[in-house]
CSV table of C-alpha atoms and ligand atoms in Angstrom, one decimal:
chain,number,residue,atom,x,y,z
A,3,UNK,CA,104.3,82.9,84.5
A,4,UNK,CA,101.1,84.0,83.4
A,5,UNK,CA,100.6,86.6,81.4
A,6,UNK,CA,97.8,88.6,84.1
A,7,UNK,CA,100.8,87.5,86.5
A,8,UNK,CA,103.8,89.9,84.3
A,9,UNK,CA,101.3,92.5,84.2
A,10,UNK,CA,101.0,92.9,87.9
A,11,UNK,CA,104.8,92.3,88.3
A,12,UNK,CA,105.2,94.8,85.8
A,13,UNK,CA,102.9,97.1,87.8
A,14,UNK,CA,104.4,96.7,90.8
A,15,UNK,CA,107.9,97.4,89.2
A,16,UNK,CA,106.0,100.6,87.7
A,17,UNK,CA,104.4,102.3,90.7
A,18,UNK,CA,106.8,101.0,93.4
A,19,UNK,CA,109.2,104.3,93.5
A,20,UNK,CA,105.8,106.5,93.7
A,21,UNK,CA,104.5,104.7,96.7
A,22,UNK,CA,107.7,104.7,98.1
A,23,UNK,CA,107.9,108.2,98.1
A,24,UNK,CA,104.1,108.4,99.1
A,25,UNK,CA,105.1,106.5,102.2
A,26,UNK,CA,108.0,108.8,103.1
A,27,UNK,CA,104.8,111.5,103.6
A,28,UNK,CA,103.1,109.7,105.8
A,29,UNK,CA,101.3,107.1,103.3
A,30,UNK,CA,99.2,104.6,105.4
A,31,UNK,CA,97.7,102.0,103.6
A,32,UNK,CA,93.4,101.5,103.9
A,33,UNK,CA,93.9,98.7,106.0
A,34,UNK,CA,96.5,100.0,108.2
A,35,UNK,CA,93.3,102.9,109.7
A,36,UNK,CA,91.4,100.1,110.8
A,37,UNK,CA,94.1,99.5,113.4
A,38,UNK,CA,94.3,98.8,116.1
A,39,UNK,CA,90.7,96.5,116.1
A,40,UNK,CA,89.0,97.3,119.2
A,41,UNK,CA,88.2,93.2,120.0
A,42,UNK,CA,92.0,93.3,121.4
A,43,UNK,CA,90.8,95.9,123.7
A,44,UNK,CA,89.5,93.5,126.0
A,45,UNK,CA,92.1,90.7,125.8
A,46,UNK,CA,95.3,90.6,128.3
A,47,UNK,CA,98.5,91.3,126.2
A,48,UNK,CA,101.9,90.8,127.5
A,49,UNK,CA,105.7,91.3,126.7
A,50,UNK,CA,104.3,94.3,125.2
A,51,UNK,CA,108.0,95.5,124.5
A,52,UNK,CA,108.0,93.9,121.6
A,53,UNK,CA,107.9,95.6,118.8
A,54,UNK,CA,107.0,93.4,115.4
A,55,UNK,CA,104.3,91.2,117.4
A,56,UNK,CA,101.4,91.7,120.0
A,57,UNK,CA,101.2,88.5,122.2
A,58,UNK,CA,98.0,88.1,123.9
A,59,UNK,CA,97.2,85.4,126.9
A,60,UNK,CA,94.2,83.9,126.9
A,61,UNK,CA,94.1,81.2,129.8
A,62,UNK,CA,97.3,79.4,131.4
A,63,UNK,CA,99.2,78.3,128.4
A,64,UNK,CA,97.4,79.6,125.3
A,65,UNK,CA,98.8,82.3,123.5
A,66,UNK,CA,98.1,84.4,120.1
A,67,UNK,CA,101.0,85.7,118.8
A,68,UNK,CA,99.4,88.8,116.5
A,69,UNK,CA,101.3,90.4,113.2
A,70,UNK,CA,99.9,93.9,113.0
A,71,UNK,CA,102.5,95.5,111.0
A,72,UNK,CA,101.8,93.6,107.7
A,73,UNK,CA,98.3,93.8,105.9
A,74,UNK,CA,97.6,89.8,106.4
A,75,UNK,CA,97.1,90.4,110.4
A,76,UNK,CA,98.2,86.9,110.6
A,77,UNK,CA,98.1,85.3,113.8
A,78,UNK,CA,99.9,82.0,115.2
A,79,UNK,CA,99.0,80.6,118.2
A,80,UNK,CA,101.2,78.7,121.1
A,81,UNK,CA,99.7,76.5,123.0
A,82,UNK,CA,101.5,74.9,126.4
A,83,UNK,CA,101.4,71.9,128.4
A,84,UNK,CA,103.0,70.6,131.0
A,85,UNK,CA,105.8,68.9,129.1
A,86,UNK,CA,106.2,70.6,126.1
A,87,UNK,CA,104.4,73.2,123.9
A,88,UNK,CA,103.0,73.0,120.2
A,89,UNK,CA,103.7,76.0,117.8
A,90,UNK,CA,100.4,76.3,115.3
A,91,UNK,CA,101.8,78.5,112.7
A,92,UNK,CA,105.2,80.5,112.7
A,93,UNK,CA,103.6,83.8,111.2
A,94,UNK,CA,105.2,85.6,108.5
A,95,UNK,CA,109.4,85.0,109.3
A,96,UNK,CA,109.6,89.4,109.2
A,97,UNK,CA,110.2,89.3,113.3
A,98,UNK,CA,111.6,86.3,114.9
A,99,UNK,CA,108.6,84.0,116.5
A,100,UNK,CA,111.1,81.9,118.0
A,101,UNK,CA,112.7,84.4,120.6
A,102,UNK,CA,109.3,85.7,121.4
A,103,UNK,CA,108.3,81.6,122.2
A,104,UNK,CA,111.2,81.3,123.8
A,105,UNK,CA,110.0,84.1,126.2
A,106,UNK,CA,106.6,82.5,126.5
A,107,UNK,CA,108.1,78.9,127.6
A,108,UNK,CA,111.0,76.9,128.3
A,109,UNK,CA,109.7,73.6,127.5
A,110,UNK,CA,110.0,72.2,123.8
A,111,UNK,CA,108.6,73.4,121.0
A,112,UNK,CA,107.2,71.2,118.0
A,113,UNK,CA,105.7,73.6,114.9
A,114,UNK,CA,102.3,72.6,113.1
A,115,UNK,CA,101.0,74.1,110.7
A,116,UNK,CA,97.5,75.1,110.0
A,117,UNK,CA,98.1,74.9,106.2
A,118,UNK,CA,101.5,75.7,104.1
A,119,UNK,CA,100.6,79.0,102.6
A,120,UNK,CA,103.8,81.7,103.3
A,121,UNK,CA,102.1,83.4,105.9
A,122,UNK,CA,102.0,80.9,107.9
A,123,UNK,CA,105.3,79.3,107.7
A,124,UNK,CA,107.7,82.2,107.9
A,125,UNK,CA,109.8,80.8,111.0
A,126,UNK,CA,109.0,77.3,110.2
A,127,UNK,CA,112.9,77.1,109.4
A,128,UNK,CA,114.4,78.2,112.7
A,129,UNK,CA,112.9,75.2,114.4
A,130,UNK,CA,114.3,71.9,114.7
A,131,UNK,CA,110.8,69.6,115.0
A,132,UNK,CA,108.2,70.1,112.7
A,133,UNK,CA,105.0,68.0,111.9
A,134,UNK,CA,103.7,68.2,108.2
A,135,UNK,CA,100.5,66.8,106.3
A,136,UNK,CA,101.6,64.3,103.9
A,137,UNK,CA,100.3,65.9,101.0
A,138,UNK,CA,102.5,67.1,97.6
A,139,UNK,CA,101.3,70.7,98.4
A,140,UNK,CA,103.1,70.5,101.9
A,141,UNK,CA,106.2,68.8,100.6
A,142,UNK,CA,106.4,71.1,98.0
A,143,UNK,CA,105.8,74.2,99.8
A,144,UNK,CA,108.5,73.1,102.2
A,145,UNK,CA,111.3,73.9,99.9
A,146,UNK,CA,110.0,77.6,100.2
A,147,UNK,CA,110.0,80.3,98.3
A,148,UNK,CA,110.5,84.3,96.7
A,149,UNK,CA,107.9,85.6,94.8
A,150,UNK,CA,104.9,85.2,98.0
A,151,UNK,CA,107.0,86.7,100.2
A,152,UNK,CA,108.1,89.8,98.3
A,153,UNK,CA,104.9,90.6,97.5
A,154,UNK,CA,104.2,91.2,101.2
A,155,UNK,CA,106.3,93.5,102.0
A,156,UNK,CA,105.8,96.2,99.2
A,157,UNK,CA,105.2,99.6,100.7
A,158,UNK,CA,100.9,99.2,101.2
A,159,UNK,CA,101.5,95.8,102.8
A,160,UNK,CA,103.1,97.1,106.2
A,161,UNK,CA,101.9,99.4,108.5
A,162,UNK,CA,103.9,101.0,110.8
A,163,UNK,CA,108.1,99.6,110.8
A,164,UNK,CA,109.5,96.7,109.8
A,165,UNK,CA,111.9,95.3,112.9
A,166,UNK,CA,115.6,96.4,112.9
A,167,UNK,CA,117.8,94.4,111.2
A,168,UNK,CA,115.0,93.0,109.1
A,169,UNK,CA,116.8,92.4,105.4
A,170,UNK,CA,113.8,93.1,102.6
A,171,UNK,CA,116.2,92.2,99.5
A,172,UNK,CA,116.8,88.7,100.9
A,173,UNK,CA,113.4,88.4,102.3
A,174,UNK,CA,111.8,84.6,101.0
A,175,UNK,CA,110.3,81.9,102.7
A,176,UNK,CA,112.8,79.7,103.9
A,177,UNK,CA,113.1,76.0,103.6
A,178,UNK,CA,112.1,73.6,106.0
A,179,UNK,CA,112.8,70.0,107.4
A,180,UNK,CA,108.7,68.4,108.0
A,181,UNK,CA,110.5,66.0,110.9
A,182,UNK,CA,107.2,63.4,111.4
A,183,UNK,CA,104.1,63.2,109.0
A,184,UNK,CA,100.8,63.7,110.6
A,185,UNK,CA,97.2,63.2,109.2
A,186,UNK,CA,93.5,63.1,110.1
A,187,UNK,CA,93.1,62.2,114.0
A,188,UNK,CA,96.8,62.1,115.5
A,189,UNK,CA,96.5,63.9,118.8
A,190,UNK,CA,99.7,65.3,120.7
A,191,UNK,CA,100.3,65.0,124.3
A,192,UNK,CA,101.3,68.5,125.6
A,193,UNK,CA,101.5,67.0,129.2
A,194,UNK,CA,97.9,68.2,131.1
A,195,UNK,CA,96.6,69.2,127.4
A,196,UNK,CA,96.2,67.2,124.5
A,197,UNK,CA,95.4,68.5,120.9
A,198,UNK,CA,94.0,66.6,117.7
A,199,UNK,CA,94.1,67.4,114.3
A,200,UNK,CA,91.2,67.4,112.4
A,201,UNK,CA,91.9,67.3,108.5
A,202,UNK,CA,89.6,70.5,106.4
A,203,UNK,CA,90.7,70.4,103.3
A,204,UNK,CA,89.4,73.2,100.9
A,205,UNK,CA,91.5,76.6,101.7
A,206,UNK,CA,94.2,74.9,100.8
A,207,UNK,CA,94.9,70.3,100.6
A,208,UNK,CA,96.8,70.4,103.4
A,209,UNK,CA,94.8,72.6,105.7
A,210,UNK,CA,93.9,71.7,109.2
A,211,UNK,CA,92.0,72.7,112.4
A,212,UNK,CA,93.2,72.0,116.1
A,213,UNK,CA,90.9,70.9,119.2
A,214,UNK,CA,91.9,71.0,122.2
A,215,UNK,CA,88.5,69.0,123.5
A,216,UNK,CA,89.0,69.1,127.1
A,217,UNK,CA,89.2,72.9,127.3
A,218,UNK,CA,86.7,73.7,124.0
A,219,UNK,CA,89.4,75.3,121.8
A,220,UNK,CA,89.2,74.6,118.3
A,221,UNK,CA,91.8,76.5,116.2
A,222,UNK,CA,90.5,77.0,112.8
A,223,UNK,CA,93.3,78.3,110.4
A,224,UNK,CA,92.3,79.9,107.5
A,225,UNK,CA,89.4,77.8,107.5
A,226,UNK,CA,87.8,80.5,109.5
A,227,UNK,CA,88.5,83.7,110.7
A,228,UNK,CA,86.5,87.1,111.3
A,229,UNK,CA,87.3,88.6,108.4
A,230,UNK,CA,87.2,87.8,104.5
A,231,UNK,CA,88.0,84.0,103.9
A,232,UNK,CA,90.2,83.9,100.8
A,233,UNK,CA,89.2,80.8,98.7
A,234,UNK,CA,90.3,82.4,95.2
A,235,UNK,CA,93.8,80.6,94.7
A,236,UNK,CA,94.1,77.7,92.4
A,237,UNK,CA,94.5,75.1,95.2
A,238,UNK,CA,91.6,75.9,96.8
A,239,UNK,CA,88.4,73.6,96.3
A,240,UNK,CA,85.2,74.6,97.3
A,241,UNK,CA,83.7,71.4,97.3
A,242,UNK,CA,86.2,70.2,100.0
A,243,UNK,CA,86.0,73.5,101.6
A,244,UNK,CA,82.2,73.4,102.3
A,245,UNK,CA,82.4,69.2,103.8
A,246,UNK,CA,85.2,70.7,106.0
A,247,UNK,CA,83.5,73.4,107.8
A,248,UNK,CA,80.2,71.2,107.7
A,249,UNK,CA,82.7,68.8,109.4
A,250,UNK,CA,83.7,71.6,111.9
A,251,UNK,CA,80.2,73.4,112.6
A,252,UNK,CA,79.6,69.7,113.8
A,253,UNK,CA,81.6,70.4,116.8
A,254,UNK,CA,80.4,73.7,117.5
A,255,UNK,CA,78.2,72.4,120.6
A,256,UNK,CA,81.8,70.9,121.9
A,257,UNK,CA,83.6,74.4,121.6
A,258,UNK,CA,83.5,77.2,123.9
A,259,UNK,CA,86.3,79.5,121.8
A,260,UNK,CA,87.5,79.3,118.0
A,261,UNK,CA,90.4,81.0,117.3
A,262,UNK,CA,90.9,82.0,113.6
A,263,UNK,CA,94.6,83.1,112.3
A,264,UNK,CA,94.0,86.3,110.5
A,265,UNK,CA,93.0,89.8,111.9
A,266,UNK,CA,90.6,88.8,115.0
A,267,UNK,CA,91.5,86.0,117.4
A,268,UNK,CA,87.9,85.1,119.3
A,269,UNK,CA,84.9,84.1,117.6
A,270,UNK,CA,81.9,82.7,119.2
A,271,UNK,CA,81.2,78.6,117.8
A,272,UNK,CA,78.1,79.6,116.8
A,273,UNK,CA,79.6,81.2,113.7
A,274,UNK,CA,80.1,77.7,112.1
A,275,UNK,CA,77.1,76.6,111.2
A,276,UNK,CA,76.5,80.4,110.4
A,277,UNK,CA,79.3,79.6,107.8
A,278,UNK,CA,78.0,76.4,106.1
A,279,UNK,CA,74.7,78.2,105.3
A,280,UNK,CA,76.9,81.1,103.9
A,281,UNK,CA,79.2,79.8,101.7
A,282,UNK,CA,76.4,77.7,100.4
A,283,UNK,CA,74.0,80.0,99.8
A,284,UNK,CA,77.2,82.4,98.1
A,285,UNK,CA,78.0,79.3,95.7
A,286,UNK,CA,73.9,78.8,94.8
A,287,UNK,CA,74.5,82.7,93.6
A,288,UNK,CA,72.9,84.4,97.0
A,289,UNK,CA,74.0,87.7,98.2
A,290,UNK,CA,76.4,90.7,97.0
A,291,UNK,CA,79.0,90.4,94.7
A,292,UNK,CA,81.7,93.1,94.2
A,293,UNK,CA,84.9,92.4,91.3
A,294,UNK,CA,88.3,92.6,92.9
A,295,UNK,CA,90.2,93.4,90.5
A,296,UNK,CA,92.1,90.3,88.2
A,297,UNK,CA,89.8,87.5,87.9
A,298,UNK,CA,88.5,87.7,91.8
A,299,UNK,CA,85.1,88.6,93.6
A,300,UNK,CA,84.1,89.6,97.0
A,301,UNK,CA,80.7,88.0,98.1
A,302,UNK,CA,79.2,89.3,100.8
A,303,UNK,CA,76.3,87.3,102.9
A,304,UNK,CA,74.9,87.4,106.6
A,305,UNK,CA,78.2,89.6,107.9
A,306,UNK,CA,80.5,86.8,106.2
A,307,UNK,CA,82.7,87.4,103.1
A,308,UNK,CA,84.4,85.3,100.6
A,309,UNK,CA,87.1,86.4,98.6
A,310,UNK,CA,86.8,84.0,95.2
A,311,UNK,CA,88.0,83.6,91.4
A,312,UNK,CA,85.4,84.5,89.3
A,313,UNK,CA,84.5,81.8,86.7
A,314,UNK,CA,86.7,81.9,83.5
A,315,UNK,CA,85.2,84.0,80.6
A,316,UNK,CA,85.8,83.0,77.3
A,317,UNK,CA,90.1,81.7,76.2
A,318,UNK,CA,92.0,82.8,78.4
B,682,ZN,ZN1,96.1,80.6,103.6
């Protein structure tokens, strides 16, 4: 562990009781006010019973399944055929996506994945088919982990209540099986609806998008989403990052919807090849640059923003 790494631990470790009592008062993190987001507003939500996710329908078998209770606002989406159904992210594992899928559909399941990062992957473990990227950084994420997933649910990660029954001592990400590697191009049959993967590379190695041609979806990950894109972590690479959303403002003309998996679920296409001019015009040293605290830097450009490292100073 690095040593910037102990320090926030021991932070944490430090401050924990004191926003633990803060949140007892009525503590609500920053990001919790900005909740609910007024896009949802217009979309058609149902089972609204339950309590850890919002579900929102969109057309006859496509559904976002929305985490607003934890500061990621990570969203995973199911889509539906006629013979079976295709899981593009399990969320965070706090509530159970697989009861609320079961609600959605009876037909079988298979889980993708947009890329392996924890929030993403939460329930990955509760189902029995799973397709992975045949990369190391999928096959090692799959044996899951602790440390990620604790540090989501410290006190000004969650707004509002965890679900009943919810365990945060034992809270990790799970292991899971990866039951058929997948790569670049393989399309699934959903039976009326077929998806394909296209391979984008950058946010993470093993990070995909999802178009569903026919009806002009195209599911963008972390790759894209309305809000700021975090490319700070040491498996991201902007140089891949940049060819795969060149790759994907390519299609924009093709796409009617994209659906992004963090905080907002519509975005017009036009915003792609608004994003290749962007995060190029950040990385040639355009637009406004705030620190964020241990070694990152919000850049902000034409309503975009990019969470990255800063370049190393000196021995670190
Ligand atoms: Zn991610």
């Amino acid at each position: 562990m690095s040593f910037g790494k102990r320090l926030a631990r021991l932070l944490v470790i430090c401050f924990l009781p004191s926003v633990l009592a803060a949140q007892t008062a009525g503590y609500k993190p920053e990001w919790c006010k900005e909740l609910p987001r007024p896009e949802y507003k217009t979309l058609q939500r149902v089972l609204p019973e339950e309590p850890w996710f919002e579900i929102y329908k969109f057309s006859q078998g496509v559904f976002a399944i929305y985490e607003p209770h934890q500061s990621e606002e990570v969203i995973s989406y199911l889509i539906v055929g006629t013979k079976q159904g295709l899981l593009f992210d399990t969320g965070m594992g706090i509530g159970n996506i697989k009861s609320v899928v079961s609600r959605l559909t009876s037909r079988p399941v298979v889980v993708l994945n947009s890329h392996t990062h924890n929030d993403h992957v939460g329930d990955n473990w509760r189902f029995q088919f799973i397709y992975g990227m045949d990369t190391a950084f999928t096959r090692a994420n799959a044996k899951g982990s602790r440390e990620d997933a604790q540090a989501e649910i410290t006190p000004d990660q969650i707004c509002g209540e965890l679900p009943v029954g919810f365990n945060s001592k034992t809270y990790a990400t799970k292991p899971w099986r990866i039951s058929l590697f997948v790569h670049d191009g393989f399309k699934v049959n959903l039976g009326g609806r077929t998806l394909e993967i296209i391979s984008v590379p950058g946010h993470t190695p093993d990070a995909i998008a999802l178009i569903d041609r026919q009806n002009g979806l195209l599911f963008t990950g972390d790759t894209y989403y309305p809000a700021p894109i975090w490319l700070y972590r040491p498996e991201t690479d902007l140089d891949a990052y940049v060819a795969s959303v060149k790759r994907l403002a390519a299609l924009a003309p093709q796409i009617k919807l994209v659906l992004g998996a963090h905080n907002i679920p519509v975005a017009s296409p036009d915003v792609l090849p608004r994003l290749v001019d962007a995060i190029q015009a950040v990385r040639s040293g355009k637009g406004e640059v705030k620190a964020e605290g241990a070694g990152k830097a919000m850049h902000t450009l034409d309503g975009f923003k990019f969470l990255l490292a800063e370049p190393k100073k000196g021995i670190d």
